[in-house]
Amino acid sequence: MKNVNLSDIKVLFDENEIRTKVKEIANKLNEYYKDEEVCIVCVLKGAVIFATDLVRELTMPLTMEFIRLSSYGHSTASSGKVNAVDIKLPDLTGKNVLIVEDIIDTGLTAKFLLDFIALNFKTKSTKFVSLLDKKCSRQADVEADYYCFEIDDKFVVGYGLDYDSKFRNLKFIGYADKSVIK
Ligand code: XMP
Ligand code: MG
Protein backbone atom coordinates (compact mmCIF):
# COMPACT_ATOMS: atom_id res chain seq x y z
CA MET A 1 0.00 0.00 0.00
CA LYS A 2 1.11 3.55 -0.68
CA ASN A 3 2.24 5.67 2.20
CA VAL A 4 -0.40 8.29 2.96
CA ASN A 5 0.26 11.34 5.12
CA LEU A 6 -2.19 13.39 7.12
CA SER A 7 -1.56 16.26 4.69
CA ASP A 8 -2.97 14.09 1.85
CA ILE A 9 -6.36 13.82 3.58
CA LYS A 10 -9.18 16.25 2.84
CA VAL A 11 -12.05 16.86 5.23
CA LEU A 12 -15.42 15.47 4.19
CA PHE A 13 -17.35 15.88 7.47
CA ASP A 14 -15.87 17.81 10.36
CA GLU A 15 -16.20 17.15 14.09
CA ASN A 16 -19.21 19.44 14.52
CA GLU A 17 -21.11 17.99 11.58
CA ILE A 18 -20.51 14.48 12.91
CA ARG A 19 -21.58 15.40 16.46
CA THR A 20 -24.79 17.03 15.21
CA LYS A 21 -25.65 14.08 12.95
CA VAL A 22 -24.91 11.46 15.62
CA LYS A 23 -27.26 13.29 18.01
CA GLU A 24 -29.94 13.50 15.32
CA ILE A 25 -29.76 9.75 14.65
CA ALA A 26 -29.68 8.99 18.39
CA ASN A 27 -32.85 11.06 18.84
CA LYS A 28 -34.58 9.01 16.14
CA LEU A 29 -33.48 5.79 17.86
CA ASN A 30 -34.63 7.09 21.26
CA GLU A 31 -37.98 7.90 19.71
CA TYR A 32 -38.23 4.48 18.04
CA TYR A 33 -37.21 2.26 20.97
CA LYS A 34 -38.60 4.44 23.78
CA ASP A 35 -37.80 2.46 27.00
CA GLU A 36 -37.32 -0.91 25.33
CA GLU A 37 -34.01 -2.61 26.03
CA VAL A 38 -31.63 -2.83 23.08
CA CYS A 39 -28.57 -4.98 22.42
CA ILE A 40 -26.02 -2.98 20.44
CA VAL A 41 -23.82 -5.11 18.16
CA CYS A 42 -20.77 -3.04 17.24
CA VAL A 43 -18.76 -4.23 14.24
CA LEU A 44 -15.06 -3.86 15.01
CA LYS A 45 -12.83 -2.22 14.33
CA GLY A 46 -14.22 0.61 12.22
CA ALA A 47 -17.48 1.26 14.07
CA VAL A 48 -16.00 1.56 17.53
CA ILE A 49 -15.73 5.36 17.65
CA PHE A 50 -19.18 5.92 16.14
CA ALA A 51 -20.72 3.33 18.50
CA THR A 52 -19.18 4.82 21.63
CA ASP A 53 -20.37 8.31 20.68
CA LEU A 54 -23.81 7.04 19.65
CA VAL A 55 -24.54 5.00 22.80
CA ARG A 56 -23.80 8.01 25.01
CA GLU A 57 -26.70 9.80 23.29
CA LEU A 58 -29.08 6.86 23.72
CA THR A 59 -31.50 6.87 26.65
CA MET A 60 -32.98 3.33 26.62
CA PRO A 61 -31.44 0.51 28.69
CA LEU A 62 -28.85 -1.21 26.52
CA THR A 63 -26.10 -3.79 26.42
CA MET A 64 -23.12 -3.84 24.07
CA GLU A 65 -21.57 -6.68 22.11
CA PHE A 66 -18.55 -6.47 19.84
CA ILE A 67 -17.86 -8.65 16.85
CA ARG A 68 -15.09 -8.48 14.31
CA LEU A 69 -15.64 -8.88 10.60
CA SER A 70 -13.27 -8.08 7.78
CA SER A 71 -13.71 -7.80 4.04
CA TYR A 72 -10.96 -5.41 3.01
CA GLY A 73 -7.77 -6.88 4.44
CA HIS A 74 -4.93 -4.57 3.41
CA SER A 75 -6.70 -3.08 0.42
CA THR A 76 -8.99 -0.17 -0.41
CA ALA A 77 -11.47 -2.36 -2.29
CA SER A 78 -13.69 -5.07 -0.86
CA SER A 79 -12.32 -8.59 -1.42
CA GLY A 80 -15.91 -9.68 -2.01
CA LYS A 81 -15.54 -12.23 0.77
CA VAL A 82 -16.50 -11.52 4.38
CA ASN A 83 -14.21 -12.96 7.01
CA ALA A 84 -15.82 -13.54 10.42
CA VAL A 85 -12.76 -12.92 12.58
CA ASP A 86 -14.79 -13.08 15.81
CA ILE A 87 -18.55 -13.44 15.78
CA LYS A 88 -19.24 -14.79 19.28
CA LEU A 89 -22.60 -13.43 20.46
CA PRO A 90 -24.87 -14.26 23.40
CA ASP A 91 -28.37 -15.62 22.71
CA LEU A 92 -30.18 -12.71 21.01
CA THR A 93 -33.54 -14.48 20.83
CA GLY A 94 -36.34 -12.14 21.91
CA LYS A 95 -34.03 -9.09 21.94
CA ASN A 96 -34.07 -5.82 20.05
CA VAL A 97 -30.78 -5.92 18.16
CA LEU A 98 -29.19 -2.78 16.76
CA ILE A 99 -26.15 -3.39 14.54
CA VAL A 100 -23.74 -0.45 14.45
CA GLU A 101 -21.42 -0.25 11.43
CA ASP A 102 -18.98 2.34 10.13
CA ILE A 103 -19.91 2.08 6.44
CA ILE A 104 -22.08 0.10 4.07
CA ASP A 105 -20.14 -0.10 0.82
CA THR A 106 -20.83 -3.16 -1.36
CA GLY A 107 -23.25 -4.26 1.36
CA LEU A 108 -21.71 -7.73 1.52
CA THR A 109 -20.68 -7.34 5.17
CA ALA A 110 -24.09 -6.03 6.21
CA LYS A 111 -25.83 -8.85 4.31
CA PHE A 112 -23.56 -11.46 5.87
CA LEU A 113 -24.26 -10.18 9.38
CA LEU A 114 -28.01 -9.77 8.93
CA ASP A 115 -28.22 -13.31 7.50
CA PHE A 116 -26.09 -14.66 10.34
CA ILE A 117 -28.35 -13.10 12.97
CA ALA A 118 -31.56 -14.17 11.20
CA LEU A 119 -30.26 -17.73 10.91
CA ASN A 120 -29.14 -18.07 14.51
CA PHE A 121 -31.65 -16.05 16.57
CA LYS A 122 -35.31 -15.20 16.55
CA THR A 123 -34.83 -11.59 17.59
CA LYS A 124 -37.66 -9.28 18.58
CA SER A 125 -36.31 -6.78 16.06
CA THR A 126 -33.11 -6.29 14.09
CA LYS A 127 -32.12 -2.82 12.91
CA PHE A 128 -28.99 -1.53 11.22
CA VAL A 129 -27.40 1.88 11.76
CA SER A 130 -24.36 2.94 9.74
CA LEU A 131 -22.22 6.03 10.03
CA LEU A 132 -21.76 6.15 6.25
CA ASP A 133 -23.66 4.79 3.28
CA LYS A 134 -21.91 4.42 -0.06
CA LYS A 135 -25.07 3.59 -2.01
CA CYS A 136 -23.31 3.89 -5.38
CA SER A 137 -21.18 0.76 -4.88
CA ARG A 138 -23.84 -1.60 -3.61
CA GLN A 139 -23.66 -5.25 -4.71
CA ALA A 140 -25.87 -6.90 -2.10
CA ASP A 141 -29.55 -6.02 -1.72
CA VAL A 142 -29.35 -4.37 1.69
CA GLU A 143 -30.15 -0.95 3.15
CA ALA A 144 -29.42 0.67 6.51
CA ASP A 145 -32.44 1.54 8.64
CA TYR A 146 -30.54 4.64 9.75
CA TYR A 147 -27.35 6.28 8.51
CA CYS A 148 -25.61 9.57 9.23
CA PHE A 149 -24.14 10.50 5.83
CA GLU A 150 -24.36 9.26 2.27
CA ILE A 151 -21.05 9.47 0.39
CA ASP A 152 -20.04 8.94 -3.23
CA ASP A 153 -17.29 6.61 -4.39
CA LYS A 154 -14.47 7.74 -2.08
CA PHE A 155 -12.20 5.76 0.20
CA VAL A 156 -12.74 7.43 3.55
CA VAL A 157 -10.71 7.49 6.74
CA GLY A 158 -11.00 8.91 10.24
CA TYR A 159 -13.51 8.66 13.07
CA GLY A 160 -12.82 4.90 13.26
CA LEU A 161 -12.11 4.23 9.59
CA ASP A 162 -8.59 3.35 8.54
CA TYR A 163 -6.15 3.27 5.68
CA ASP A 164 -3.56 0.56 6.29
CA SER A 165 -4.66 0.53 9.97
CA LYS A 166 -3.96 4.24 10.40
CA PHE A 167 -6.06 7.40 10.84
CA ARG A 168 -8.80 5.81 12.97
CA ASN A 169 -8.20 8.52 15.58
CA LEU A 170 -8.96 11.51 13.35
CA LYS A 171 -11.83 13.60 14.73
CA PHE A 172 -13.15 14.20 11.22
CA ILE A 173 -14.10 11.93 8.32
CA GLY A 174 -11.79 12.56 5.41
CA TYR A 175 -10.67 11.10 2.11
CA ALA A 176 -7.57 10.88 0.02
CA ASP A 177 -7.72 11.32 -3.74
CA LYS A 178 -7.58 8.04 -5.65
CA SER A 179 -4.22 9.09 -7.12
CA VAL A 180 -2.80 9.20 -3.58
CA ILE A 181 -3.97 5.76 -2.47
CA LYS A 182 -3.63 3.79 -5.72
P1 XMP B 1 -18.86 -3.76 2.38
O1 XMP B 1 -18.25 -3.57 1.02
O2 XMP B 1 -18.90 -5.21 2.79
O3 XMP B 1 -17.85 -3.02 3.30
O4 XMP B 1 -20.20 -3.08 2.51
C1 XMP B 1 -18.05 -2.90 4.60
C2 XMP B 1 -16.75 -2.85 5.37
O5 XMP B 1 -15.62 -2.49 4.57
C3 XMP B 1 -14.87 -1.45 5.17
N1 XMP B 1 -14.88 -0.26 4.28
C4 XMP B 1 -14.11 0.81 4.42
N2 XMP B 1 -13.17 1.11 5.33
N3 XMP B 1 -12.82 3.19 4.29
C5 XMP B 1 -12.53 2.30 5.26
O6 XMP B 1 -11.69 2.57 6.09
C6 XMP B 1 -13.76 2.98 3.33
O7 XMP B 1 -14.00 3.83 2.47
C7 XMP B 1 -14.43 1.72 3.40
N4 XMP B 1 -15.39 1.17 2.64
C8 XMP B 1 -15.65 -0.05 3.22
C9 XMP B 1 -15.54 -1.17 6.47
O8 XMP B 1 -14.81 -1.80 7.48
C10 XMP B 1 -16.91 -1.78 6.40
O9 XMP B 1 -17.29 -2.36 7.61
MG1 MG C 1 -16.12 -2.31 9.29
mmCIF file of C-alpha atoms and ligand atoms in Angstrom:
data_model
loop_
_atom_site.group_PDB
_atom_site.id
_atom_site.type_symbol
_atom_site.label_atom_id
_atom_site.label_comp_id
_atom_site.label_asym_id
_atom_site.label_seq_id
_atom_site.Cartn_x
_atom_site.Cartn_y
_atom_site.Cartn_z
ATOM 1 C CA MET A 1 0.000 0.000 0.000
ATOM 2 C CA LYS A 2 1.106 3.551 -0.681
ATOM 3 C CA ASN A 3 2.244 5.670 2.201
ATOM 4 C CA VAL A 4 -0.403 8.294 2.962
ATOM 5 C CA ASN A 5 0.262 11.337 5.125
ATOM 6 C CA LEU A 6 -2.193 13.390 7.121
ATOM 7 C CA SER A 7 -1.563 16.263 4.694
ATOM 8 C CA ASP A 8 -2.971 14.090 1.855
ATOM 9 C CA ILE A 9 -6.357 13.815 3.583
ATOM 10 C CA LYS A 10 -9.179 16.249 2.840
ATOM 11 C CA VAL A 11 -12.046 16.863 5.233
ATOM 12 C CA LEU A 12 -15.416 15.469 4.190
ATOM 13 C CA PHE A 13 -17.345 15.878 7.468
ATOM 14 C CA ASP A 14 -15.869 17.812 10.359
ATOM 15 C CA GLU A 15 -16.196 17.150 14.086
ATOM 16 C CA ASN A 16 -19.211 19.440 14.517
ATOM 17 C CA GLU A 17 -21.115 17.992 11.576
ATOM 18 C CA ILE A 18 -20.509 14.484 12.910
ATOM 19 C CA ARG A 19 -21.582 15.399 16.456
ATOM 20 C CA THR A 20 -24.792 17.028 15.205
ATOM 21 C CA LYS A 21 -25.647 14.080 12.954
ATOM 22 C CA VAL A 22 -24.910 11.460 15.615
ATOM 23 C CA LYS A 23 -27.259 13.287 18.011
ATOM 24 C CA GLU A 24 -29.938 13.505 15.318
ATOM 25 C CA ILE A 25 -29.759 9.753 14.646
ATOM 26 C CA ALA A 26 -29.681 8.994 18.393
ATOM 27 C CA ASN A 27 -32.846 11.060 18.841
ATOM 28 C CA LYS A 28 -34.576 9.009 16.141
ATOM 29 C CA LEU A 29 -33.477 5.793 17.856
ATOM 30 C CA ASN A 30 -34.628 7.091 21.258
ATOM 31 C CA GLU A 31 -37.982 7.904 19.707
ATOM 32 C CA TYR A 32 -38.232 4.484 18.041
ATOM 33 C CA TYR A 33 -37.210 2.264 20.968
ATOM 34 C CA LYS A 34 -38.601 4.439 23.784
ATOM 35 C CA ASP A 35 -37.800 2.464 27.000
ATOM 36 C CA GLU A 36 -37.316 -0.910 25.331
ATOM 37 C CA GLU A 37 -34.012 -2.613 26.027
ATOM 38 C CA VAL A 38 -31.632 -2.833 23.077
ATOM 39 C CA CYS A 39 -28.571 -4.980 22.419
ATOM 40 C CA ILE A 40 -26.015 -2.984 20.443
ATOM 41 C CA VAL A 41 -23.822 -5.107 18.157
ATOM 42 C CA CYS A 42 -20.775 -3.041 17.237
ATOM 43 C CA VAL A 43 -18.762 -4.225 14.240
ATOM 44 C CA LEU A 44 -15.059 -3.859 15.012
ATOM 45 C CA LYS A 45 -12.828 -2.224 14.330
ATOM 46 C CA GLY A 46 -14.220 0.607 12.217
ATOM 47 C CA ALA A 47 -17.484 1.262 14.069
ATOM 48 C CA VAL A 48 -15.996 1.560 17.533
ATOM 49 C CA ILE A 49 -15.734 5.365 17.650
ATOM 50 C CA PHE A 50 -19.182 5.923 16.141
ATOM 51 C CA ALA A 51 -20.717 3.326 18.502
ATOM 52 C CA THR A 52 -19.178 4.822 21.632
ATOM 53 C CA ASP A 53 -20.372 8.313 20.681
ATOM 54 C CA LEU A 54 -23.806 7.044 19.654
ATOM 55 C CA VAL A 55 -24.538 5.000 22.803
ATOM 56 C CA ARG A 56 -23.804 8.008 25.007
ATOM 57 C CA GLU A 57 -26.701 9.799 23.291
ATOM 58 C CA LEU A 58 -29.084 6.856 23.721
ATOM 59 C CA THR A 59 -31.499 6.871 26.651
ATOM 60 C CA MET A 60 -32.976 3.327 26.619
ATOM 61 C CA PRO A 61 -31.443 0.507 28.685
ATOM 62 C CA LEU A 62 -28.848 -1.206 26.516
ATOM 63 C CA THR A 63 -26.097 -3.789 26.418
ATOM 64 C CA MET A 64 -23.120 -3.837 24.069
ATOM 65 C CA GLU A 65 -21.573 -6.681 22.115
ATOM 66 C CA PHE A 66 -18.551 -6.473 19.843
ATOM 67 C CA ILE A 67 -17.860 -8.651 16.852
ATOM 68 C CA ARG A 68 -15.094 -8.479 14.310
ATOM 69 C CA LEU A 69 -15.641 -8.883 10.596
ATOM 70 C CA SER A 70 -13.269 -8.075 7.785
ATOM 71 C CA SER A 71 -13.708 -7.797 4.043
ATOM 72 C CA TYR A 72 -10.963 -5.406 3.012
ATOM 73 C CA GLY A 73 -7.774 -6.875 4.438
ATOM 74 C CA HIS A 74 -4.929 -4.567 3.406
ATOM 75 C CA SER A 75 -6.703 -3.078 0.424
ATOM 76 C CA THR A 76 -8.994 -0.172 -0.408
ATOM 77 C CA ALA A 77 -11.471 -2.364 -2.291
ATOM 78 C CA SER A 78 -13.687 -5.074 -0.857
ATOM 79 C CA SER A 79 -12.319 -8.588 -1.419
ATOM 80 C CA GLY A 80 -15.909 -9.684 -2.007
ATOM 81 C CA LYS A 81 -15.542 -12.235 0.766
ATOM 82 C CA VAL A 82 -16.503 -11.521 4.376
ATOM 83 C CA ASN A 83 -14.205 -12.956 7.007
ATOM 84 C CA ALA A 84 -15.822 -13.538 10.421
ATOM 85 C CA VAL A 85 -12.764 -12.917 12.575
ATOM 86 C CA ASP A 86 -14.789 -13.085 15.811
ATOM 87 C CA ILE A 87 -18.546 -13.436 15.784
ATOM 88 C CA LYS A 88 -19.237 -14.791 19.281
ATOM 89 C CA LEU A 89 -22.596 -13.429 20.462
ATOM 90 C CA PRO A 90 -24.874 -14.259 23.402
ATOM 91 C CA ASP A 91 -28.368 -15.616 22.708
ATOM 92 C CA LEU A 92 -30.182 -12.714 21.008
ATOM 93 C CA THR A 93 -33.543 -14.481 20.828
ATOM 94 C CA GLY A 94 -36.335 -12.145 21.906
ATOM 95 C CA LYS A 95 -34.034 -9.087 21.937
ATOM 96 C CA ASN A 96 -34.072 -5.822 20.049
ATOM 97 C CA VAL A 97 -30.777 -5.924 18.156
ATOM 98 C CA LEU A 98 -29.186 -2.783 16.758
ATOM 99 C CA ILE A 99 -26.153 -3.394 14.545
ATOM 100 C CA VAL A 100 -23.739 -0.449 14.454
ATOM 101 C CA GLU A 101 -21.417 -0.246 11.430
ATOM 102 C CA ASP A 102 -18.983 2.341 10.127
ATOM 103 C CA ILE A 103 -19.915 2.082 6.445
ATOM 104 C CA ILE A 104 -22.082 0.095 4.065
ATOM 105 C CA ASP A 105 -20.136 -0.099 0.820
ATOM 106 C CA THR A 106 -20.828 -3.162 -1.357
ATOM 107 C CA GLY A 107 -23.250 -4.256 1.357
ATOM 108 C CA LEU A 108 -21.712 -7.735 1.522
ATOM 109 C CA THR A 109 -20.677 -7.336 5.168
ATOM 110 C CA ALA A 110 -24.095 -6.030 6.213
ATOM 111 C CA LYS A 111 -25.832 -8.850 4.315
ATOM 112 C CA PHE A 112 -23.561 -11.458 5.874
ATOM 113 C CA LEU A 113 -24.258 -10.177 9.381
ATOM 114 C CA LEU A 114 -28.014 -9.772 8.927
ATOM 115 C CA ASP A 115 -28.219 -13.309 7.502
ATOM 116 C CA PHE A 116 -26.090 -14.664 10.339
ATOM 117 C CA ILE A 117 -28.351 -13.099 12.967
ATOM 118 C CA ALA A 118 -31.559 -14.171 11.204
ATOM 119 C CA LEU A 119 -30.265 -17.727 10.906
ATOM 120 C CA ASN A 120 -29.142 -18.073 14.515
ATOM 121 C CA PHE A 121 -31.653 -16.055 16.571
ATOM 122 C CA LYS A 122 -35.310 -15.204 16.546
ATOM 123 C CA THR A 123 -34.827 -11.587 17.592
ATOM 124 C CA LYS A 124 -37.663 -9.279 18.583
ATOM 125 C CA SER A 125 -36.309 -6.780 16.056
ATOM 126 C CA THR A 126 -33.105 -6.292 14.088
ATOM 127 C CA LYS A 127 -32.123 -2.820 12.911
ATOM 128 C CA PHE A 128 -28.994 -1.530 11.221
ATOM 129 C CA VAL A 129 -27.399 1.879 11.758
ATOM 130 C CA SER A 130 -24.365 2.942 9.744
ATOM 131 C CA LEU A 131 -22.221 6.030 10.032
ATOM 132 C CA LEU A 132 -21.759 6.153 6.248
ATOM 133 C CA ASP A 133 -23.658 4.794 3.281
ATOM 134 C CA LYS A 134 -21.908 4.419 -0.063
ATOM 135 C CA LYS A 135 -25.069 3.590 -2.010
ATOM 136 C CA CYS A 136 -23.315 3.890 -5.376
ATOM 137 C CA SER A 137 -21.175 0.764 -4.878
ATOM 138 C CA ARG A 138 -23.838 -1.596 -3.607
ATOM 139 C CA GLN A 139 -23.661 -5.248 -4.707
ATOM 140 C CA ALA A 140 -25.872 -6.900 -2.096
ATOM 141 C CA ASP A 141 -29.546 -6.018 -1.720
ATOM 142 C CA VAL A 142 -29.355 -4.375 1.694
ATOM 143 C CA GLU A 143 -30.150 -0.947 3.154
ATOM 144 C CA ALA A 144 -29.416 0.669 6.507
ATOM 145 C CA ASP A 145 -32.443 1.536 8.643
ATOM 146 C CA TYR A 146 -30.539 4.635 9.753
ATOM 147 C CA TYR A 147 -27.354 6.283 8.514
ATOM 148 C CA CYS A 148 -25.608 9.568 9.228
ATOM 149 C CA PHE A 149 -24.141 10.504 5.834
ATOM 150 C CA GLU A 150 -24.357 9.261 2.272
ATOM 151 C CA ILE A 151 -21.050 9.466 0.386
ATOM 152 C CA ASP A 152 -20.042 8.945 -3.228
ATOM 153 C CA ASP A 153 -17.289 6.611 -4.386
ATOM 154 C CA LYS A 154 -14.469 7.739 -2.082
ATOM 155 C CA PHE A 155 -12.205 5.764 0.199
ATOM 156 C CA VAL A 156 -12.743 7.431 3.546
ATOM 157 C CA VAL A 157 -10.711 7.494 6.736
ATOM 158 C CA GLY A 158 -11.000 8.908 10.238
ATOM 159 C CA TYR A 159 -13.511 8.659 13.072
ATOM 160 C CA GLY A 160 -12.825 4.902 13.260
ATOM 161 C CA LEU A 161 -12.113 4.226 9.594
ATOM 162 C CA ASP A 162 -8.588 3.353 8.540
ATOM 163 C CA TYR A 163 -6.153 3.272 5.683
ATOM 164 C CA ASP A 164 -3.559 0.565 6.290
ATOM 165 C CA SER A 165 -4.664 0.526 9.972
ATOM 166 C CA LYS A 166 -3.956 4.241 10.399
ATOM 167 C CA PHE A 167 -6.063 7.395 10.837
ATOM 168 C CA ARG A 168 -8.799 5.810 12.973
ATOM 169 C CA ASN A 169 -8.201 8.521 15.578
ATOM 170 C CA LEU A 170 -8.962 11.514 13.349
ATOM 171 C CA LYS A 171 -11.827 13.602 14.732
ATOM 172 C CA PHE A 172 -13.146 14.200 11.223
ATOM 173 C CA ILE A 173 -14.095 11.932 8.323
ATOM 174 C CA GLY A 174 -11.786 12.560 5.410
ATOM 175 C CA TYR A 175 -10.668 11.103 2.112
ATOM 176 C CA ALA A 176 -7.568 10.883 0.023
ATOM 177 C CA ASP A 177 -7.716 11.322 -3.736
ATOM 178 C CA LYS A 178 -7.575 8.037 -5.653
ATOM 179 C CA SER A 179 -4.225 9.091 -7.123
ATOM 180 C CA VAL A 180 -2.798 9.201 -3.585
ATOM 181 C CA ILE A 181 -3.973 5.757 -2.471
ATOM 182 C CA LYS A 182 -3.626 3.788 -5.721
HETATM 183 P P1 XMP B 1 -18.865 -3.765 2.384
HETATM 184 O O1 XMP B 1 -18.252 -3.570 1.025
HETATM 185 O O2 XMP B 1 -18.904 -5.209 2.785
HETATM 186 O O3 XMP B 1 -17.851 -3.021 3.305
HETATM 187 O O4 XMP B 1 -20.197 -3.076 2.511
HETATM 188 C C1 XMP B 1 -18.051 -2.898 4.602
HETATM 189 C C2 XMP B 1 -16.747 -2.853 5.368
HETATM 190 O O5 XMP B 1 -15.621 -2.486 4.569
HETATM 191 C C3 XMP B 1 -14.870 -1.454 5.165
HETATM 192 N N1 XMP B 1 -14.883 -0.263 4.282
HETATM 193 C C4 XMP B 1 -14.113 0.810 4.418
HETATM 194 N N2 XMP B 1 -13.173 1.109 5.331
HETATM 195 N N3 XMP B 1 -12.821 3.192 4.289
HETATM 196 C C5 XMP B 1 -12.530 2.300 5.255
HETATM 197 O O6 XMP B 1 -11.692 2.572 6.094
HETATM 198 C C6 XMP B 1 -13.758 2.979 3.330
HETATM 199 O O7 XMP B 1 -13.998 3.830 2.466
HETATM 200 C C7 XMP B 1 -14.428 1.720 3.402
HETATM 201 N N4 XMP B 1 -15.391 1.166 2.637
HETATM 202 C C8 XMP B 1 -15.645 -0.048 3.220
HETATM 203 C C9 XMP B 1 -15.535 -1.172 6.471
HETATM 204 O O8 XMP B 1 -14.813 -1.805 7.477
HETATM 205 C C10 XMP B 1 -16.913 -1.776 6.396
HETATM 206 O O9 XMP B 1 -17.286 -2.360 7.605
HETATM 207 MG MG MG B 2 -16.120 -2.311 9.288
#
